[in-house]
Coordinates of C-alpha atoms in Angstrom, one line a residue:
M1 CA 26.5 35.4 4.4
I2 CA 26.6 33.0 7.3
K3 CA 29.7 33.3 9.5
N4 CA 31.1 30.3 11.2
K5 CA 34.2 30.0 13.4
T6 CA 35.3 27.0 11.4
G7 CA 35.7 29.1 8.2
S8 CA 33.7 30.5 5.3
Y9 CA 35.4 29.4 2.1
R10 CA 32.3 27.6 1.1
W11 CA 30.7 31.0 0.5
T12 CA 33.5 31.9 -1.9
I13 CA 32.3 28.9 -3.9
C14 CA 28.8 30.1 -3.6
A15 CA 29.9 33.5 -5.0
L16 CA 31.5 31.8 -8.0
L17 CA 28.3 29.9 -8.7
F18 CA 26.3 33.1 -8.3
F19 CA 28.4 34.9 -10.9
G20 CA 28.4 31.9 -13.2
T21 CA 24.6 31.7 -13.0
T22 CA 24.4 35.5 -13.6
I23 CA 26.3 35.2 -16.9
N24 CA 24.2 32.1 -17.8
Y25 CA 21.0 34.1 -17.6
L26 CA 22.5 37.2 -19.2
D27 CA 23.3 35.2 -22.3
R28 CA 19.9 33.6 -22.6
Q29 CA 18.0 36.9 -21.9
V30 CA 19.6 38.9 -24.8
L31 CA 17.2 37.5 -27.4
S32 CA 14.0 38.3 -25.5
L33 CA 15.1 41.9 -25.1
L34 CA 15.9 42.2 -28.8
H35 CA 12.7 40.3 -29.8
P36 CA 10.8 43.5 -30.7
V37 CA 13.7 44.8 -32.8
L38 CA 14.3 41.5 -34.5
E39 CA 10.6 40.9 -35.1
K40 CA 10.4 44.2 -37.1
E41 CA 13.7 43.6 -38.9
F42 CA 12.9 40.0 -40.0
G43 CA 9.1 40.0 -39.9
W44 CA 8.7 37.3 -37.3
T45 CA 5.3 36.1 -36.0
N46 CA 4.7 35.1 -32.4
S47 CA 4.8 31.5 -33.6
D48 CA 8.3 32.1 -35.2
Y49 CA 9.6 33.5 -31.9
G50 CA 7.9 30.7 -30.0
T51 CA 9.6 28.1 -32.2
I52 CA 13.1 29.7 -31.7
T53 CA 12.7 29.8 -27.9
A54 CA 11.3 26.3 -27.9
V55 CA 14.4 24.9 -29.7
F56 CA 16.5 26.4 -27.0
Q57 CA 14.4 24.8 -24.3
L58 CA 14.4 21.4 -26.0
A59 CA 18.1 21.5 -26.4
Y60 CA 18.5 22.6 -22.8
A61 CA 16.2 19.8 -21.7
I62 CA 17.7 17.0 -23.7
F63 CA 21.3 18.0 -22.9
M64 CA 20.6 18.6 -19.3
L65 CA 19.9 14.9 -18.9
L66 CA 23.3 14.2 -20.5
A67 CA 24.9 17.1 -18.7
G68 CA 24.0 15.6 -15.3
R69 CA 25.8 12.4 -16.1
F70 CA 28.6 14.4 -17.8
V71 CA 29.2 16.4 -14.6
D72 CA 29.0 13.3 -12.4
K73 CA 31.6 11.6 -14.6
L74 CA 34.1 14.5 -15.1
G75 CA 33.5 16.3 -11.9
V76 CA 32.3 19.9 -11.3
K77 CA 35.4 21.8 -12.3
K78 CA 36.0 20.2 -15.7
G79 CA 32.3 19.8 -16.5
Y80 CA 31.4 23.4 -15.8
T81 CA 34.5 24.6 -17.7
I82 CA 33.6 22.8 -20.9
A83 CA 29.9 23.8 -20.6
L84 CA 30.7 27.5 -20.2
I85 CA 33.0 27.5 -23.3
I86 CA 30.2 25.9 -25.3
W87 CA 27.5 28.2 -24.2
S88 CA 29.6 31.4 -24.5
I89 CA 30.4 30.5 -28.1
G90 CA 26.7 29.8 -28.6
A91 CA 25.8 33.2 -27.2
M92 CA 28.2 35.0 -29.5
I93 CA 27.2 33.3 -32.7
H94 CA 23.7 34.8 -32.5
A95 CA 25.4 37.8 -34.0
Y96 CA 26.1 35.8 -37.2
A97 CA 22.6 34.1 -37.3
I98 CA 21.9 35.3 -40.9
E99 CA 25.2 33.9 -42.2
I100 CA 24.6 30.6 -40.3
G101 CA 21.0 30.5 -41.5
S102 CA 22.1 31.0 -45.2
V103 CA 24.6 28.1 -45.0
A104 CA 22.1 25.9 -43.3
A105 CA 19.4 26.8 -45.8
N106 CA 21.7 25.8 -48.7
I107 CA 22.4 22.5 -47.0
L108 CA 18.7 21.8 -46.3
G109 CA 17.9 22.8 -49.9
V110 CA 20.3 20.2 -51.2
I111 CA 18.4 17.5 -49.2
G112 CA 15.0 18.8 -50.2
V113 CA 13.9 20.5 -47.0
S114 CA 12.6 24.1 -47.2
G115 CA 10.0 26.4 -45.7
I116 CA 12.0 28.0 -42.8
S117 CA 13.2 31.5 -43.2
I118 CA 16.9 32.2 -43.1
S119 CA 16.7 34.4 -40.0
V120 CA 14.6 31.9 -38.0
L121 CA 16.9 29.0 -39.1
G122 CA 20.0 30.9 -38.1
F123 CA 18.7 31.8 -34.6
I124 CA 17.4 28.2 -34.1
I125 CA 21.0 26.9 -34.6
A126 CA 22.5 29.5 -32.3
R127 CA 19.9 28.8 -29.6
L128 CA 20.6 25.1 -30.0
V129 CA 24.3 25.6 -29.2
L130 CA 23.5 27.9 -26.4
G131 CA 21.0 25.4 -24.9
M132 CA 23.6 22.6 -25.1
G133 CA 26.1 24.5 -23.1
E134 CA 23.8 26.2 -20.6
S135 CA 22.2 22.9 -19.7
A136 CA 25.1 22.0 -17.4
N137 CA 24.9 25.1 -15.2
F138 CA 22.5 23.8 -12.7
P139 CA 23.6 20.1 -12.5
A140 CA 27.2 21.5 -11.9
A141 CA 26.1 24.2 -9.4
I142 CA 23.8 21.8 -7.4
K143 CA 26.5 19.2 -7.2
A144 CA 29.0 21.9 -6.1
T145 CA 26.5 23.0 -3.4
A146 CA 26.1 19.4 -2.2
E147 CA 29.9 19.0 -2.0
Y148 CA 30.5 22.3 -0.1
F149 CA 27.5 22.8 2.2
P150 CA 25.8 20.9 5.0
K151 CA 22.2 20.0 4.3
K152 CA 20.7 22.7 6.5
E153 CA 22.5 25.4 4.4
R154 CA 22.0 24.0 0.9
A155 CA 18.7 25.7 0.2
L156 CA 20.1 29.0 1.3
A157 CA 23.2 28.5 -0.8
T158 CA 21.1 27.5 -3.7
G159 CA 18.9 30.5 -3.2
I160 CA 21.9 32.8 -3.2
F161 CA 23.6 31.4 -6.4
N162 CA 20.2 31.0 -8.1
S163 CA 19.6 34.7 -7.4
G164 CA 22.2 35.2 -10.1
S165 CA 19.5 34.4 -12.6
N166 CA 17.7 37.5 -11.3
I167 CA 20.8 39.7 -11.4
G168 CA 21.3 38.5 -15.0
A169 CA 17.7 39.4 -15.8
I170 CA 18.3 42.8 -14.2
L171 CA 21.5 43.6 -15.9
A172 CA 20.3 42.5 -19.3
P173 CA 17.7 45.3 -19.8
L174 CA 20.2 47.8 -18.4
T175 CA 22.9 46.8 -21.0
V176 CA 21.4 45.1 -24.0
P177 CA 19.1 48.0 -25.4
W178 CA 22.0 50.4 -24.9
L179 CA 24.5 48.2 -26.8
A180 CA 22.0 47.5 -29.5
Y181 CA 21.2 51.2 -30.0
H182 CA 24.8 52.4 -30.0
L183 CA 26.6 49.5 -31.5
G184 CA 24.0 47.4 -33.3
W185 CA 22.0 44.4 -32.1
Q186 CA 24.9 42.0 -33.1
S187 CA 27.2 43.7 -30.5
S188 CA 24.9 42.7 -27.7
F189 CA 25.4 39.0 -28.4
I190 CA 29.1 39.3 -28.8
I191 CA 29.9 41.4 -25.8
I192 CA 27.6 39.7 -23.4
G193 CA 28.7 36.3 -24.6
A194 CA 32.4 37.1 -24.1
L195 CA 31.8 37.8 -20.3
G196 CA 31.9 34.0 -19.6
F197 CA 35.5 33.7 -20.5
I198 CA 36.4 36.3 -17.9
W199 CA 34.5 34.4 -15.2
L200 CA 36.3 31.2 -16.3
L201 CA 39.7 32.5 -15.2
F202 CA 38.4 32.9 -11.6
W203 CA 36.7 29.5 -11.7
L204 CA 39.9 27.7 -12.8
V205 CA 41.9 29.4 -10.0
Y206 CA 39.5 29.1 -7.0
Y207 CA 37.4 25.9 -7.5
D208 CA 38.4 22.4 -6.6
T209 CA 36.8 19.5 -4.7
P210 CA 36.7 20.0 -0.9
L211 CA 39.3 17.2 -0.4
K212 CA 41.7 18.9 -2.8
Q213 CA 40.9 22.5 -1.8
K214 CA 43.9 23.9 0.0
R215 CA 42.0 27.1 1.0
L216 CA 39.5 25.0 3.0
S217 CA 40.3 24.4 6.7
A218 CA 40.0 21.0 8.3
E219 CA 37.4 22.4 10.7
E220 CA 35.2 23.7 7.8
L221 CA 35.5 20.4 6.0
Q222 CA 34.1 18.6 9.1
Y223 CA 31.4 21.3 9.5
I224 CA 30.2 20.7 5.9
A225 CA 29.9 17.0 6.6
H226 CA 28.4 17.1 10.1
D227 CA 24.7 16.8 9.3
T228 CA 24.9 14.4 6.4
V229 CA 23.4 10.9 6.7
Y230 CA 26.0 9.0 4.7
D231 CA 28.0 11.5 2.5
K232 CA 31.4 11.3 4.1
I233 CA 33.9 13.8 2.7
S234 CA 36.7 13.0 5.2
E235 CA 37.7 10.2 2.8
P236 CA 37.2 9.9 -1.0
E237 CA 33.7 9.0 -1.9
P238 CA 33.5 5.5 -3.5
E239 CA 32.6 5.5 -7.2
I240 CA 28.9 4.7 -7.6
K241 CA 27.5 4.1 -11.0
V242 CA 23.8 4.4 -11.2
S243 CA 21.8 4.0 -14.4
W244 CA 19.1 6.5 -15.4
Y245 CA 16.6 3.6 -15.3
K246 CA 17.5 2.8 -11.7
L247 CA 17.1 6.4 -10.7
L248 CA 13.7 6.5 -12.4
T249 CA 12.5 3.6 -10.1
F250 CA 12.6 6.0 -7.1
R251 CA 9.5 8.1 -6.3
Q252 CA 11.9 10.8 -5.1
T253 CA 13.2 11.2 -8.6
W254 CA 9.7 11.5 -10.0
A255 CA 8.7 14.0 -7.3
F256 CA 11.5 16.3 -8.4
T257 CA 10.9 15.7 -12.1
L258 CA 7.2 16.5 -12.0
G259 CA 7.9 19.6 -9.9
K260 CA 10.2 20.8 -12.6
F261 CA 8.0 19.8 -15.5
F262 CA 4.9 21.7 -14.2
T263 CA 6.6 24.9 -13.0
D264 CA 9.7 25.6 -15.1
G265 CA 7.6 26.8 -18.0
V266 CA 6.3 29.7 -15.9
W267 CA 9.8 31.1 -15.4
W268 CA 10.5 30.6 -19.1
F269 CA 7.3 32.5 -20.0
F270 CA 8.3 35.4 -17.7
L271 CA 11.8 35.4 -19.0
F272 CA 11.2 35.2 -22.7
W273 CA 7.7 36.8 -23.2
L274 CA 7.5 39.6 -20.6
P275 CA 9.4 42.3 -22.7
S276 CA 7.0 41.5 -25.6
Y277 CA 4.0 41.7 -23.3
L278 CA 5.0 45.1 -22.0
T279 CA 5.8 46.5 -25.5
G280 CA 2.7 45.0 -27.1
Q281 CA 0.1 45.6 -24.5
F282 CA 1.3 49.0 -23.2
N283 CA 3.2 50.4 -26.2
L284 CA 6.4 50.8 -24.2
T285 CA 9.7 51.1 -26.1
A286 CA 12.8 49.0 -25.5
T287 CA 14.3 51.7 -23.3
Q288 CA 11.0 52.3 -21.4
I289 CA 10.7 48.7 -20.2
T290 CA 14.1 48.9 -18.6
L291 CA 12.9 50.2 -15.2
P292 CA 9.9 47.9 -14.9
L293 CA 12.0 44.8 -15.7
T294 CA 14.7 46.0 -13.3
V295 CA 12.1 46.4 -10.5
L296 CA 10.6 43.0 -11.3
Y297 CA 13.8 41.1 -11.3
T298 CA 15.0 42.8 -8.2
M299 CA 11.9 41.5 -6.5
T300 CA 12.8 37.9 -7.7
M301 CA 16.3 38.2 -6.2
V302 CA 14.7 38.8 -2.8
G303 CA 12.4 35.9 -3.3
S304 CA 15.2 33.6 -4.2
I305 CA 17.3 34.3 -1.1
S306 CA 14.4 34.5 1.3
G307 CA 12.9 31.3 -0.1
G308 CA 16.2 29.6 0.5
W309 CA 16.1 30.7 4.1
F310 CA 12.4 29.9 4.7
P311 CA 12.7 26.1 5.3
M312 CA 15.4 26.6 7.9
Y313 CA 12.6 28.1 10.1
F314 CA 10.9 24.7 10.1
I315 CA 14.1 22.6 10.1
N316 CA 15.3 24.4 13.2
R317 CA 12.0 23.4 14.9
G318 CA 12.6 19.7 14.4
Y319 CA 11.4 19.0 10.9
S320 CA 13.5 16.8 8.7
S321 CA 15.2 18.7 5.8
Y322 CA 12.7 17.4 3.2
D323 CA 9.6 17.8 5.4
G324 CA 10.5 21.3 6.4
R325 CA 11.2 22.2 2.7
M326 CA 7.9 20.8 1.6
K327 CA 6.0 22.8 4.3
A328 CA 7.8 25.9 3.1
M329 CA 7.0 25.1 -0.5
F330 CA 3.3 24.9 0.2
Y331 CA 3.2 28.4 1.5
I332 CA 5.4 29.6 -1.4
A333 CA 3.0 28.0 -3.9
L334 CA 0.2 30.3 -2.6
F335 CA 2.0 33.5 -3.7
P336 CA 1.6 33.1 -7.5
L337 CA -2.2 33.3 -7.0
A338 CA -1.5 37.1 -6.9
V339 CA -1.0 36.9 -10.7
L340 CA -4.8 36.3 -11.1
L341 CA -5.3 39.9 -10.0
I342 CA -3.9 41.0 -13.4
L343 CA -7.2 40.0 -15.0
P344 CA -9.4 42.6 -13.3
F345 CA -6.8 45.3 -12.6
G346 CA -4.1 45.0 -15.3
D347 CA -5.6 47.8 -17.5
I348 CA -5.2 50.5 -14.8
S349 CA -1.4 50.8 -15.3
Y350 CA 1.5 48.7 -16.6
W351 CA 2.9 48.8 -13.1
I352 CA 0.1 46.6 -11.7
P353 CA 1.0 43.6 -13.9
V354 CA 4.7 44.2 -13.4
L355 CA 4.4 44.1 -9.6
L356 CA 2.0 41.2 -9.6
I357 CA 4.2 39.2 -12.0
G358 CA 7.1 40.2 -9.7
V359 CA 5.4 38.5 -6.8
G360 CA 4.8 35.4 -9.0
A361 CA 8.3 35.3 -10.3
S362 CA 9.7 35.8 -6.8
A363 CA 7.7 32.9 -5.6
H364 CA 9.1 30.8 -8.5
Q365 CA 12.7 31.5 -7.5
A366 CA 11.9 30.7 -3.9
W367 CA 10.2 27.5 -5.1
S368 CA 13.1 26.6 -7.3
A369 CA 15.7 27.0 -4.6
N370 CA 13.9 24.5 -2.5
L371 CA 13.0 22.2 -5.3
Y372 CA 16.6 21.7 -6.2
S373 CA 17.5 21.1 -2.6
T374 CA 15.1 18.2 -2.3
I375 CA 17.6 16.2 -4.4
S376 CA 20.5 16.5 -2.0
D377 CA 18.1 15.9 0.9
M378 CA 17.5 12.4 -0.3
F379 CA 20.1 11.3 -2.8
P380 CA 23.9 10.7 -2.3
K381 CA 26.2 13.2 -3.9
A382 CA 27.2 10.7 -6.6
A383 CA 23.7 10.9 -8.0
V384 CA 22.8 14.5 -7.4
A385 CA 23.8 15.8 -10.9
S386 CA 22.2 12.9 -12.7
V387 CA 18.9 13.4 -10.9
T388 CA 19.2 17.2 -11.5
G389 CA 19.7 16.4 -15.2
I390 CA 16.6 14.2 -15.3
G391 CA 14.4 16.8 -13.7
G392 CA 16.0 19.5 -15.7
M393 CA 15.1 17.7 -18.9
A394 CA 11.5 17.5 -17.8
G395 CA 11.5 21.2 -16.9
G396 CA 13.0 22.0 -20.3
I397 CA 10.4 20.0 -22.1
G398 CA 7.7 21.7 -20.1
G399 CA 9.2 25.0 -20.9
A400 CA 9.4 24.2 -24.6
L401 CA 5.7 23.2 -24.6
V402 CA 4.8 26.5 -22.9
S403 CA 6.8 28.5 -25.5
V404 CA 5.1 26.8 -28.4
L405 CA 1.6 26.9 -26.9
V406 CA 2.0 30.6 -25.8
G407 CA 3.0 31.5 -29.3
R408 CA 0.0 29.7 -30.8
V409 CA -2.4 31.0 -28.3
L410 CA -1.3 34.6 -28.7
D411 CA -1.4 34.4 -32.5
Y412 CA -4.9 32.9 -32.4
Y413 CA -6.3 35.5 -30.1
K414 CA -4.4 38.3 -32.1
T415 CA -6.3 37.2 -35.2
M416 CA -9.5 37.3 -33.2
G417 CA -8.7 40.9 -32.1
S418 CA -8.3 40.0 -28.4
V419 CA -4.7 39.1 -27.6
T420 CA -5.5 40.2 -24.0
T421 CA -7.6 37.1 -23.7
G422 CA -4.6 35.0 -24.7
Y423 CA -2.5 36.6 -22.0
A424 CA -5.3 36.1 -19.4
I425 CA -5.3 32.3 -20.1
V426 CA -1.6 32.1 -19.7
F427 CA -1.5 34.1 -16.5
S428 CA -4.2 31.9 -15.0
V429 CA -2.2 28.8 -15.6
C430 CA 0.9 30.5 -14.1
A431 CA -1.0 31.3 -11.0
L432 CA -2.4 27.8 -10.3
I433 CA 0.3 25.4 -11.5
Y434 CA 2.5 25.5 -8.3
L435 CA -0.3 24.1 -6.1
I436 CA -0.8 21.4 -8.6
A437 CA 2.9 20.6 -8.7
W438 CA 3.1 20.6 -4.9
S439 CA 0.2 18.1 -4.7
F440 CA 1.9 15.7 -7.0
M441 CA 5.1 15.9 -5.1
K442 CA 3.4 15.3 -1.7
V443 CA 1.5 12.3 -3.0
L444 CA 4.7 10.7 -4.4
V445 CA 6.9 11.4 -1.3
P446 CA 4.7 12.3 1.7
K447 CA 7.6 12.1 4.2
M448 CA 11.4 12.3 4.2
K449 CA 12.9 9.0 2.8
I450 CA 16.6 8.6 2.1
V451 CA 17.5 6.8 -1.2
K452 CA 20.0 4.0 -0.7
L453 CA 22.0 3.2 -3.9

């Protein structure tokens, strides 16, 4: 953590956001680790699983748009609290997916809709609730970061709390298979889902807006505000109501939105499909994939934090926050090209794709930390969560498209007897898409330009 003589309570807030994000990713990761078990138990195809994950991503996408406005209206503390309660309940009801699916199937039968298996239907409903709640995590966390950190520290703070997604992905393979083996797969959803309520107690005690935060010194309050252009926190920020339509007229909104749309699907693919890739391609068991996944997501944690630090190198040398960030993002976008090496060398050992995907996933987290920070570089705090929601919706839609298409592609090449070809196509897209996204962003916003509302 960065130490400053004015105080360091802002890093306590960063720690809260880190643990909240860790739980967020733990909850969503349980299904992917249990996919091989559930696939055998319920006879799912890749397309079935792709549909279930796509529903989560669509719910996440649609409700993130609403969540951004929801957080801007209620504030970070209340907005995050309500969201966590919803997503924790959504995580836990996965354990009752069959019962939920049976009720839903009866209702659909009455209105003349059929053709979806009970298990798929039950998990779709559970993922829908989970996606609704989880959608508010990043709008709330990014807004909290904008409130508590000066611009030069925001990417680092974002990288640190965003590394919670990697810790969640590390803890999941260490806990979920063990819980499923000893207590049944239902217990994984219930126990992991209940962790959010423990975190909530700390959130309610330690979080408040900077002006109301009694633990924050006057010196640290001024330090937070010292490099902002117009975001004054020494007095209450005037209420600014901005419509989504108005926000969509700014190129800065579209730069962030397209950056999310093109690249979020890569992370979703790594998160939801990697356990199935390792078990299917290398015949590893659920317990055998624990170490490779732990190594991979440990790598991504390093990428997230170092990626948050990287633009400070350029900013300290005179670049504006956005321009320094974009320069860093270009170099970050080169690292996923390493994933292309899976095609010629992936058959030697499963450790080769694991390490190469680790490089690509690390680059994604570094990219993501900076991409989120471009919002607070150019928008006032009153619009940060709303813009995050717009971009998050686009990222969720992109991720849902990836899930559906990956399922279809893998099923097609599986019937052709060459599922490896399907994975080769997907990995190639994952390697190249960041440079494409960066190019769109650079064309839309070539240089730092502050949005005036």
